[in-house]
PDB file of C-alpha atoms in Angstrom:
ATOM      1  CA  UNK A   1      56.668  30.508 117.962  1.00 69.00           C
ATOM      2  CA  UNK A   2      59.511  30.498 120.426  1.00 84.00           C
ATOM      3  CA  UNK A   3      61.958  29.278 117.743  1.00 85.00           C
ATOM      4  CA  UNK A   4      60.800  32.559 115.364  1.00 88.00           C
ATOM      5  CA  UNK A   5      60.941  34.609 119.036  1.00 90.00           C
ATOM      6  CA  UNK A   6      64.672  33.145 119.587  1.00 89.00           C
ATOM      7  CA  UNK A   7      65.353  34.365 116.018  1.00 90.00           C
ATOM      8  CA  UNK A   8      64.495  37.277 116.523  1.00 92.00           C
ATOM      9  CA  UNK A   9      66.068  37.873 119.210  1.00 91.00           C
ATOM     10  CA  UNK A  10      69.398  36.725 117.885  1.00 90.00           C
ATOM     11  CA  UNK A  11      69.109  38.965 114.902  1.00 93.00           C
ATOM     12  CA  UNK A  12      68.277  41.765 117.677  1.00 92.00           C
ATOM     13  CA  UNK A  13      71.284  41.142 119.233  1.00 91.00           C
ATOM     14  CA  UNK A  14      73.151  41.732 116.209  1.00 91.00           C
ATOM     15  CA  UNK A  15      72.293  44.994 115.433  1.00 94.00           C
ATOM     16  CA  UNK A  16      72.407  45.873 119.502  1.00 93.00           C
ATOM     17  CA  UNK A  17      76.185  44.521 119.826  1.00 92.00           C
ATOM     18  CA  UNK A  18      77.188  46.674 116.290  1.00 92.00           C
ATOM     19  CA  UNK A  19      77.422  43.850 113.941  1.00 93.00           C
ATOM     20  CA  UNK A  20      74.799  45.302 111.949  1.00 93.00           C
ATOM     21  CA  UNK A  21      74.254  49.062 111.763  1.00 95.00           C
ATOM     22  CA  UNK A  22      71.588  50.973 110.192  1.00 95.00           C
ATOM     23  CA  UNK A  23      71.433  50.932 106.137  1.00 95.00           C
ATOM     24  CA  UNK A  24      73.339  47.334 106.555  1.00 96.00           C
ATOM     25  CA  UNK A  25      72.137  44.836 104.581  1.00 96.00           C
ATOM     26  CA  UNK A  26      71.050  41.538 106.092  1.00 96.00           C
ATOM     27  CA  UNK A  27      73.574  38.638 104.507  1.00 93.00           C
ATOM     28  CA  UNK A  28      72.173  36.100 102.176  1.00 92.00           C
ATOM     29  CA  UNK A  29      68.674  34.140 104.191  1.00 91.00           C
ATOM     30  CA  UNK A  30      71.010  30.957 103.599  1.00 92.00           C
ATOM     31  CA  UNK A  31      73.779  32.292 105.332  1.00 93.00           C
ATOM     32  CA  UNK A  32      72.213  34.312 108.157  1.00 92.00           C
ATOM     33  CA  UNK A  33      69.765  30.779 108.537  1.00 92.00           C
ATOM     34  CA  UNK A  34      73.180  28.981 109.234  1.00 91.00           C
ATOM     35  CA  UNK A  35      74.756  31.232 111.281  1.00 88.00           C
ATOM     36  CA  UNK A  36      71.562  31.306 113.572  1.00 87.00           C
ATOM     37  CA  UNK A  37      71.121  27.791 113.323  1.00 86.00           C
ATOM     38  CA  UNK A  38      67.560  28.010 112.272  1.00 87.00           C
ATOM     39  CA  UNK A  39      65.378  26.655 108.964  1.00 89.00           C
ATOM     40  CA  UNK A  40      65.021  29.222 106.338  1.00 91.00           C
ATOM     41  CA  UNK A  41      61.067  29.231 107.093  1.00 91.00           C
ATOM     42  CA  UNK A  42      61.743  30.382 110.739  1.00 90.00           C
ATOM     43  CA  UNK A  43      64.481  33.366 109.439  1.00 92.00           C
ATOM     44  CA  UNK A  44      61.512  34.801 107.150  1.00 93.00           C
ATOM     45  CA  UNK A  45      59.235  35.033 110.025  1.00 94.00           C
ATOM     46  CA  UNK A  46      61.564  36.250 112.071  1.00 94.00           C
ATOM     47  CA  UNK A  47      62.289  39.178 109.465  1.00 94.00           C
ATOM     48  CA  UNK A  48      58.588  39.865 108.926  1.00 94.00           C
ATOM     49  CA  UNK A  49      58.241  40.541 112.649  1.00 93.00           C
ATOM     50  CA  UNK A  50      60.805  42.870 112.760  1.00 94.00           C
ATOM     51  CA  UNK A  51      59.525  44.485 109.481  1.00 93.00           C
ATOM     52  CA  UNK A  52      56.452  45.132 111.399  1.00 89.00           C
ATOM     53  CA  UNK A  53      58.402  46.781 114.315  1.00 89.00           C
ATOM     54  CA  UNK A  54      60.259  48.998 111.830  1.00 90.00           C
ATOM     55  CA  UNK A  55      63.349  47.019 112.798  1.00 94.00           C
ATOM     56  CA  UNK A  56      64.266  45.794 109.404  1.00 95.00           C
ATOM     57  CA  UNK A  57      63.260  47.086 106.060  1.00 94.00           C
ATOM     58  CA  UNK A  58      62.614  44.513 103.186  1.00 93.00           C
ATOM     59  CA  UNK A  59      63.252  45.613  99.783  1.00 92.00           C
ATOM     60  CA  UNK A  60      62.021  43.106  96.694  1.00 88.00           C
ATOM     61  CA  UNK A  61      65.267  42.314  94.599  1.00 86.00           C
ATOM     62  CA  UNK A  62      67.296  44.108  96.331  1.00 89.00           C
ATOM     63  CA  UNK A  63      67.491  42.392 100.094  1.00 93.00           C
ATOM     64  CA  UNK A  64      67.011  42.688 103.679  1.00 95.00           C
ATOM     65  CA  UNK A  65      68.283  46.254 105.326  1.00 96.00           C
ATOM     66  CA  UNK A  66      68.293  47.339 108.886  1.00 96.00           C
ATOM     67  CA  UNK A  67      65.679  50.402 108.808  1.00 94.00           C
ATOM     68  CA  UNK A  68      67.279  53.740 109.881  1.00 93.00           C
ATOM     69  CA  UNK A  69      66.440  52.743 113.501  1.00 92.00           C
ATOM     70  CA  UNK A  70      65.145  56.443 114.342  1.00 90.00           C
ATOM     71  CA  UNK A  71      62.667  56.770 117.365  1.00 88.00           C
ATOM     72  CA  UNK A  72      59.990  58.498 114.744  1.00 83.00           C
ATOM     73  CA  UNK A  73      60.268  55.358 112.975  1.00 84.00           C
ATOM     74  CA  UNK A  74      60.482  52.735 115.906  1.00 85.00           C
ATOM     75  CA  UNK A  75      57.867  54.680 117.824  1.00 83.00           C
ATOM     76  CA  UNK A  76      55.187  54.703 114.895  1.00 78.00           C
ATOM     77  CA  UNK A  77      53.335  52.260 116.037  1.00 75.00           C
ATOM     78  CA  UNK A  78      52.252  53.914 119.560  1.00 79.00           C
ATOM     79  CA  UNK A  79      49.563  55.895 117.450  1.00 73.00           C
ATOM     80  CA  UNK A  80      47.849  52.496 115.912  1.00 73.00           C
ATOM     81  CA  UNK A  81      47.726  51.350 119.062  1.00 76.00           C
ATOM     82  CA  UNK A  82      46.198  54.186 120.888  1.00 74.00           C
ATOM     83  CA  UNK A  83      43.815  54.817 118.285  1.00 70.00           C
ATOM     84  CA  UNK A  84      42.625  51.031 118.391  1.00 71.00           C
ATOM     85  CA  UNK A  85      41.738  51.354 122.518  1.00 69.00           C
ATOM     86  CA  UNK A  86      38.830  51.481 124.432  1.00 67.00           C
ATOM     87  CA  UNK A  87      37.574  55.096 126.173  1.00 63.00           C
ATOM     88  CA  UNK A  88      38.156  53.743 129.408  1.00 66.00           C
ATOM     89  CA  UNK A  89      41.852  52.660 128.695  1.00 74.00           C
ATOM     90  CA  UNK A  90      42.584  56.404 126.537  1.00 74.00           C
ATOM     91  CA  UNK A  91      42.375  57.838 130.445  1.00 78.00           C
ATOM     92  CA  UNK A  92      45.819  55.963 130.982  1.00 83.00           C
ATOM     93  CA  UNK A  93      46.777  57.588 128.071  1.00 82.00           C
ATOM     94  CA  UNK A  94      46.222  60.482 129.305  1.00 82.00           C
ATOM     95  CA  UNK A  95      48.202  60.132 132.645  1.00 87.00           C
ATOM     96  CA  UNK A  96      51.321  59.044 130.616  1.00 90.00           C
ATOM     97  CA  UNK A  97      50.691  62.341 128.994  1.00 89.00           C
ATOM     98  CA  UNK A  98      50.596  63.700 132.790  1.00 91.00           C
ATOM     99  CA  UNK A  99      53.885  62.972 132.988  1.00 93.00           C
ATOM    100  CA  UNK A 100      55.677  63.692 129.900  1.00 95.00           C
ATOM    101  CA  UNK A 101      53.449  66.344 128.056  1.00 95.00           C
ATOM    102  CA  UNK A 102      54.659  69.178 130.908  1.00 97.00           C
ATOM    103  CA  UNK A 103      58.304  67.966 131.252  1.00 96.00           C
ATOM    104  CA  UNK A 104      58.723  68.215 127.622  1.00 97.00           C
ATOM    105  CA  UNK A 105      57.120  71.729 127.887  1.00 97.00           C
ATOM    106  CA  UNK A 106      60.158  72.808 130.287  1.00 98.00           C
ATOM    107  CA  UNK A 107      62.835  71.653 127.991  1.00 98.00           C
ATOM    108  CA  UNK A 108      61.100  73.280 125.275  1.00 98.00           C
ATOM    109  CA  UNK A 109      61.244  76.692 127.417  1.00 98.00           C
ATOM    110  CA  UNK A 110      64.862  75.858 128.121  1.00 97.00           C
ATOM    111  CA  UNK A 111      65.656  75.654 124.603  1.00 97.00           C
ATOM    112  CA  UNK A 112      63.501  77.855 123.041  1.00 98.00           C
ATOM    113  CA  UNK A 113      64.451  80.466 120.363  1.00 97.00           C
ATOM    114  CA  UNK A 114      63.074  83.237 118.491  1.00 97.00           C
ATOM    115  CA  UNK A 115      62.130  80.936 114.945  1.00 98.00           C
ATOM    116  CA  UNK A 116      60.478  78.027 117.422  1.00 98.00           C
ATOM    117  CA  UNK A 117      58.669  80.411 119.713  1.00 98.00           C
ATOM    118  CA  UNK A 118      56.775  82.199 116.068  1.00 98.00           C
ATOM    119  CA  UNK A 119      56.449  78.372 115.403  1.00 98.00           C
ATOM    120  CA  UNK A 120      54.454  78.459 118.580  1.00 98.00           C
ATOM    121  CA  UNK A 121      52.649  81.769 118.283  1.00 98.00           C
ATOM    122  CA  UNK A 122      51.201  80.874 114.542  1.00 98.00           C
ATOM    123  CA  UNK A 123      50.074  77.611 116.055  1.00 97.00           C
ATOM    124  CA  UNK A 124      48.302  79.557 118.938  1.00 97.00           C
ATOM    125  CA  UNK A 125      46.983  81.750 116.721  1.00 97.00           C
ATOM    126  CA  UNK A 126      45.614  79.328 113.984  1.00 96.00           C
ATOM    127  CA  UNK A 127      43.965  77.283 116.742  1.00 93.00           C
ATOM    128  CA  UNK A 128      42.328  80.051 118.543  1.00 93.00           C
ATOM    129  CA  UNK A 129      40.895  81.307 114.799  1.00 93.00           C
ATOM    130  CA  UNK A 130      39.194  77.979 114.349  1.00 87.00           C
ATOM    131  CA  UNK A 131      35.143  77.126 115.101  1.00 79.00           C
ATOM    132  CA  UNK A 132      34.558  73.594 113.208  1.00 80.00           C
ATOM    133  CA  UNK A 133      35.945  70.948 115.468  1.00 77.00           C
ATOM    134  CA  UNK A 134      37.275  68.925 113.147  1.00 80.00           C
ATOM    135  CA  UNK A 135      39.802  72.640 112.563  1.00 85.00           C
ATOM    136  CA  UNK A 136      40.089  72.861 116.141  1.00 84.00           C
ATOM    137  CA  UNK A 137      41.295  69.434 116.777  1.00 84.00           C
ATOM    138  CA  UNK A 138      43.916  70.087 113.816  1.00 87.00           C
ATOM    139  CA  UNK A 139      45.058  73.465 115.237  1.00 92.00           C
ATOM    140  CA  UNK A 140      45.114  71.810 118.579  1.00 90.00           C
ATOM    141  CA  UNK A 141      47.103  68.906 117.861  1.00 90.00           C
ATOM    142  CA  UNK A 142      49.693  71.494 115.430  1.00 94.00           C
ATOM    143  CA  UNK A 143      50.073  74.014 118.972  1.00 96.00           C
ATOM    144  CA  UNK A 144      50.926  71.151 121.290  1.00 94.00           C
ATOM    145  CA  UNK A 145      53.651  69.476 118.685  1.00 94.00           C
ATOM    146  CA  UNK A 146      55.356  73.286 118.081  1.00 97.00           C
ATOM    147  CA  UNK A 147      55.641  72.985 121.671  1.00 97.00           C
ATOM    148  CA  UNK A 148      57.495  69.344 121.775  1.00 96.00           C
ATOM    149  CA  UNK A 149      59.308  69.845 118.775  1.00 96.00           C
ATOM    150  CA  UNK A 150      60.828  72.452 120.074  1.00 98.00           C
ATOM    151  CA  UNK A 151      62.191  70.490 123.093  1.00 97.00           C
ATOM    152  CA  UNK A 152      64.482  68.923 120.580  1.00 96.00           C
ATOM    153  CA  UNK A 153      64.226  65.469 121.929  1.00 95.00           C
ATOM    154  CA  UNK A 154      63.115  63.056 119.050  1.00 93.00           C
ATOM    155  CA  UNK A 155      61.877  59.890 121.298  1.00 93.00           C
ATOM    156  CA  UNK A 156      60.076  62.358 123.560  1.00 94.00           C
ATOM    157  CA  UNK A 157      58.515  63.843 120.169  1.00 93.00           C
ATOM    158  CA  UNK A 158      57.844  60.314 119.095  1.00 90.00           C
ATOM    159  CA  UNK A 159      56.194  59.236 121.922  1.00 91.00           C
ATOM    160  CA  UNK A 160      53.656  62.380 122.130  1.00 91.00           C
ATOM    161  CA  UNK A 161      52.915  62.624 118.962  1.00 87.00           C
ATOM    162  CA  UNK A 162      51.687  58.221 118.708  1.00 84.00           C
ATOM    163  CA  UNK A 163      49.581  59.397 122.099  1.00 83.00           C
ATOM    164  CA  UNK A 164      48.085  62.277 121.167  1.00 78.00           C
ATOM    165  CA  UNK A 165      46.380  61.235 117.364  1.00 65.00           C
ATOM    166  CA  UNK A 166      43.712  62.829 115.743  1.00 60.00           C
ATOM    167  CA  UNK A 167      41.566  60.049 116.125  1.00 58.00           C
ATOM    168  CA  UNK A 168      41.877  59.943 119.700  1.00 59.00           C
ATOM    169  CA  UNK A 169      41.360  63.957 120.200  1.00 62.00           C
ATOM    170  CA  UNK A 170      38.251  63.113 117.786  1.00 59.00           C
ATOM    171  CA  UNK A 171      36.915  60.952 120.132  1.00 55.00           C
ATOM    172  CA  UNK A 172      37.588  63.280 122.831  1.00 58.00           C
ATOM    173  CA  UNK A 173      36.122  66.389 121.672  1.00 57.00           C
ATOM    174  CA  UNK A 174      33.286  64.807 120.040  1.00 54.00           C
ATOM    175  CA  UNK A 175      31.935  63.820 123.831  1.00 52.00           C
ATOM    176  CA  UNK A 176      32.117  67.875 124.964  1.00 52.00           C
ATOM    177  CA  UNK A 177      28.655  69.082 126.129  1.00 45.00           C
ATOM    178  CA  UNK A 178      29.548  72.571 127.329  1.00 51.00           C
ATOM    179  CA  UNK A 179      30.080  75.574 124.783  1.00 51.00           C
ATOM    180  CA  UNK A 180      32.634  76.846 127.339  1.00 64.00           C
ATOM    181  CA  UNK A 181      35.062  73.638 126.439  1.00 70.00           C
ATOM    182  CA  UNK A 182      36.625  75.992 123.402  1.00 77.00           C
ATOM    183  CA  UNK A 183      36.990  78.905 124.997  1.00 82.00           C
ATOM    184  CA  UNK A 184      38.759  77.242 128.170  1.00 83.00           C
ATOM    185  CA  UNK A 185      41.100  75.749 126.081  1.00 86.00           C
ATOM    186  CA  UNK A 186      42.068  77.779 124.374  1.00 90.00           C
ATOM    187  CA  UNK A 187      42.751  80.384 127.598  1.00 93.00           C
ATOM    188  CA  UNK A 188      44.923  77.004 128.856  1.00 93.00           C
ATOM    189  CA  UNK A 189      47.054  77.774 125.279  1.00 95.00           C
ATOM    190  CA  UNK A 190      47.314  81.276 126.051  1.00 97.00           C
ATOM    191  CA  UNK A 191      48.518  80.585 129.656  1.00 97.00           C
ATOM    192  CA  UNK A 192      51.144  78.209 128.043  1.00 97.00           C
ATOM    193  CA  UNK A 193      52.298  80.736 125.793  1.00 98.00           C
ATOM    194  CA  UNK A 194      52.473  83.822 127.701  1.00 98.00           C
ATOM    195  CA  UNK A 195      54.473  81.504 130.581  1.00 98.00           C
ATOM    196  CA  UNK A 196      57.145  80.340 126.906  1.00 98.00           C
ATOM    197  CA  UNK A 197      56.978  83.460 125.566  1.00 97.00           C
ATOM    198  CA  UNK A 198      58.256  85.065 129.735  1.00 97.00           C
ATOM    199  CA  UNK A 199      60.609  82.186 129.700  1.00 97.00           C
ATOM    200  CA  UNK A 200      59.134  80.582 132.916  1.00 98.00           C
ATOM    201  CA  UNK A 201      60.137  77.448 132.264  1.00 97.00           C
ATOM    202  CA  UNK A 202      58.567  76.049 135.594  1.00 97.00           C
ATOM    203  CA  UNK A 203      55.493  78.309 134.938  1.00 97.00           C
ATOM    204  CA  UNK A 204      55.156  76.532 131.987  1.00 97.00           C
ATOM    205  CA  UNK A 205      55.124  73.043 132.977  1.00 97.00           C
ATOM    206  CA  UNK A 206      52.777  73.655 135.648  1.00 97.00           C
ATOM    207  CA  UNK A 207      50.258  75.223 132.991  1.00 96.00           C
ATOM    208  CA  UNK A 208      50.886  72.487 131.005  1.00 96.00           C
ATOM    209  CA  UNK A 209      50.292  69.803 133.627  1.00 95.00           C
ATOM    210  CA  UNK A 210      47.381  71.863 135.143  1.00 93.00           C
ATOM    211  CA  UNK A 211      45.839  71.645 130.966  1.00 91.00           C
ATOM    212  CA  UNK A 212      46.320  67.908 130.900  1.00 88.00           C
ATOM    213  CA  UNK A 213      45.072  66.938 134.048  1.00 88.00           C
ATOM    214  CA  UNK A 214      41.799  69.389 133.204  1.00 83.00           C
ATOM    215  CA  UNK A 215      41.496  66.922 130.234  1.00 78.00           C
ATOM    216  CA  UNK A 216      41.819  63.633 132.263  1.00 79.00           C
ATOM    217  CA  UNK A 217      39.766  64.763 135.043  1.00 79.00           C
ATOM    218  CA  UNK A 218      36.802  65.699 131.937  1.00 76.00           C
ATOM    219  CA  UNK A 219      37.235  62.586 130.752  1.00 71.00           C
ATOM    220  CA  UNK A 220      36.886  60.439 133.874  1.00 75.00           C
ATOM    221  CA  UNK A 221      33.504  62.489 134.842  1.00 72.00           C
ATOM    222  CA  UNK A 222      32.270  61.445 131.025  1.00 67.00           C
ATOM    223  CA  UNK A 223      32.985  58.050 131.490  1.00 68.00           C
ATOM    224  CA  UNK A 224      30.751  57.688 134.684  1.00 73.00           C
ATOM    225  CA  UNK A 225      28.029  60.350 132.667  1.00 69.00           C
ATOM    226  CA  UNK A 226      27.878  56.792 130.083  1.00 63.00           C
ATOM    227  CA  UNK A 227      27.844  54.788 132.664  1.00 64.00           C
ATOM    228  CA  UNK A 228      24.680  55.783 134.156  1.00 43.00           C
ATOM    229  CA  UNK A 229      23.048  57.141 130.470  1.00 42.00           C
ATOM    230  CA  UNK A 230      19.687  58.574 132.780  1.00 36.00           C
ATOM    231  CA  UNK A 231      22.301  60.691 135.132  1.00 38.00           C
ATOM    232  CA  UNK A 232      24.061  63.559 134.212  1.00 38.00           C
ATOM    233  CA  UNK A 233      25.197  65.279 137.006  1.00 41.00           C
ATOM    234  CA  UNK A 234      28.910  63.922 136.949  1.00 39.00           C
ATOM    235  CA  UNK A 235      29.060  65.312 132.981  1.00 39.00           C
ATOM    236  CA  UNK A 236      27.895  69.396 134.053  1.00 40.00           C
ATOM    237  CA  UNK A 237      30.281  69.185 137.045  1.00 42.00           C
ATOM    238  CA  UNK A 238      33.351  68.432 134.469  1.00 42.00           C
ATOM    239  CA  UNK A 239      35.732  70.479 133.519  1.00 43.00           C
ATOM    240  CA  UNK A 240      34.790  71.203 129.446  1.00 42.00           C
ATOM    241  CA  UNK A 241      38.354  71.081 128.509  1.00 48.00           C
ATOM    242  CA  UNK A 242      40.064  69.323 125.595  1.00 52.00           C
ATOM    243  CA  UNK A 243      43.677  67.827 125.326  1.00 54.00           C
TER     244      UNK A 243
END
């Protein structure tokens, strides 16, 4: 393993320092084996661990390309990962979301314009027409990523979008006891919008954050409600809110 990690770091460092640029196509596996000074067996399993980062790209009969190296691309694999955790660990999931959800909120404010803010609207307005929840975690997720996309800051989009899957919202929303949890969030969207749509940039971070931390704080009091099945006082005292 730590001659395949010392590979792979080499042929890291090649596309870092510019000797290999995105689109470039890896040289020969005899060649490149030489020039790292590693077996041919090594090389391949160096190049199938960066295939599974999205690093390289592997094309049958054709060769070995450096993938476009885009953050949507690099960043795919925050999603598998989220979906694959445990309840308890999605609540640090949620305070990364704390922190980035409402900044990327402000830049979208700052750089808002007339085509992304109907983006936004629609999305309100689709979400707020929904009742299944399997439609209102779809219209949810489609508001929130109008909102980052229009921020215009692909790794910031990247990163949101892998932490805030279906799945995960799925999860979420399928634990919501109170018939309340809909209509409270979707008054947090409206308070979001209205604060975009006034250009309040700070107005609208602070909505944003006040949304997320709603969701967080529901999900802590539903993870002690499980813990103790026969009690369920922490579960009525939380905030029916989804992300």
């Amino acid at each position: 393993m730590a001659v395949i990690d010392d590979a792979v770091d080499r042929i890291r460092s090649l596309i870092i320092d510019g000797h290999l640029q995105p689109g470039d196509r890896l040289p020969q596996e005899g060649q490149l084996a030489d020039t790292l000074g590693i077996s041919r067996n090594s090389l391949r399993e160096a190049i199938r661990v960066l295939e599974q980062m999205r690093v390289l790209t592997v094309r049958h009969g054709s060769g070995t390309y450096v993938s476009s190296l885009e953050p949507a691309q690099l960043l795919e694999g925050i999603s598998f990962a989220v979906e694959m955790m445990r309840d308890d660990t999605v609540r640090q999931v949620l305070e990364v979301r704390e922190l980035l959800e409402p900044a990327a909120v402000r830049l979208a404010v700052q750089r808002m314009t007339p085509a992304k803010l109907a983006d936004i609207r629609a999305a309100f307005e689709r979400n707020r027409a929904q009742t299944e929840i399997e439609e209102l975690v779809r219209t949810d997720l489609e508001f929130h990523a109008a909102i980052v996309r229009a921020a215009e800051n692909e790794s910031l989009n990247s990163i949101l979008d892998g932490l805030t899957s279906k799945t995960v919202r799925m999860r979420i929303w399928g634990g919501i006891v109170s018939d309340d949890a809909v209509h409270l969030t979707i008054d947090f969207h409206r308070k979001i919008l209205e604060a975009i749509e006034a250009g309040d940039a700070h107005l609208a971070e602070a909505t944003a954050l006040l949304h997320v931390s709603a969701a967080r704080e529901w999900l802590d009091a539903y993870l002690v409600a499980h813990e103790r099945p026969h009690t369920t006082e922490a579960t009525s005292r939380a905030p029916a809110v989804t992300m």
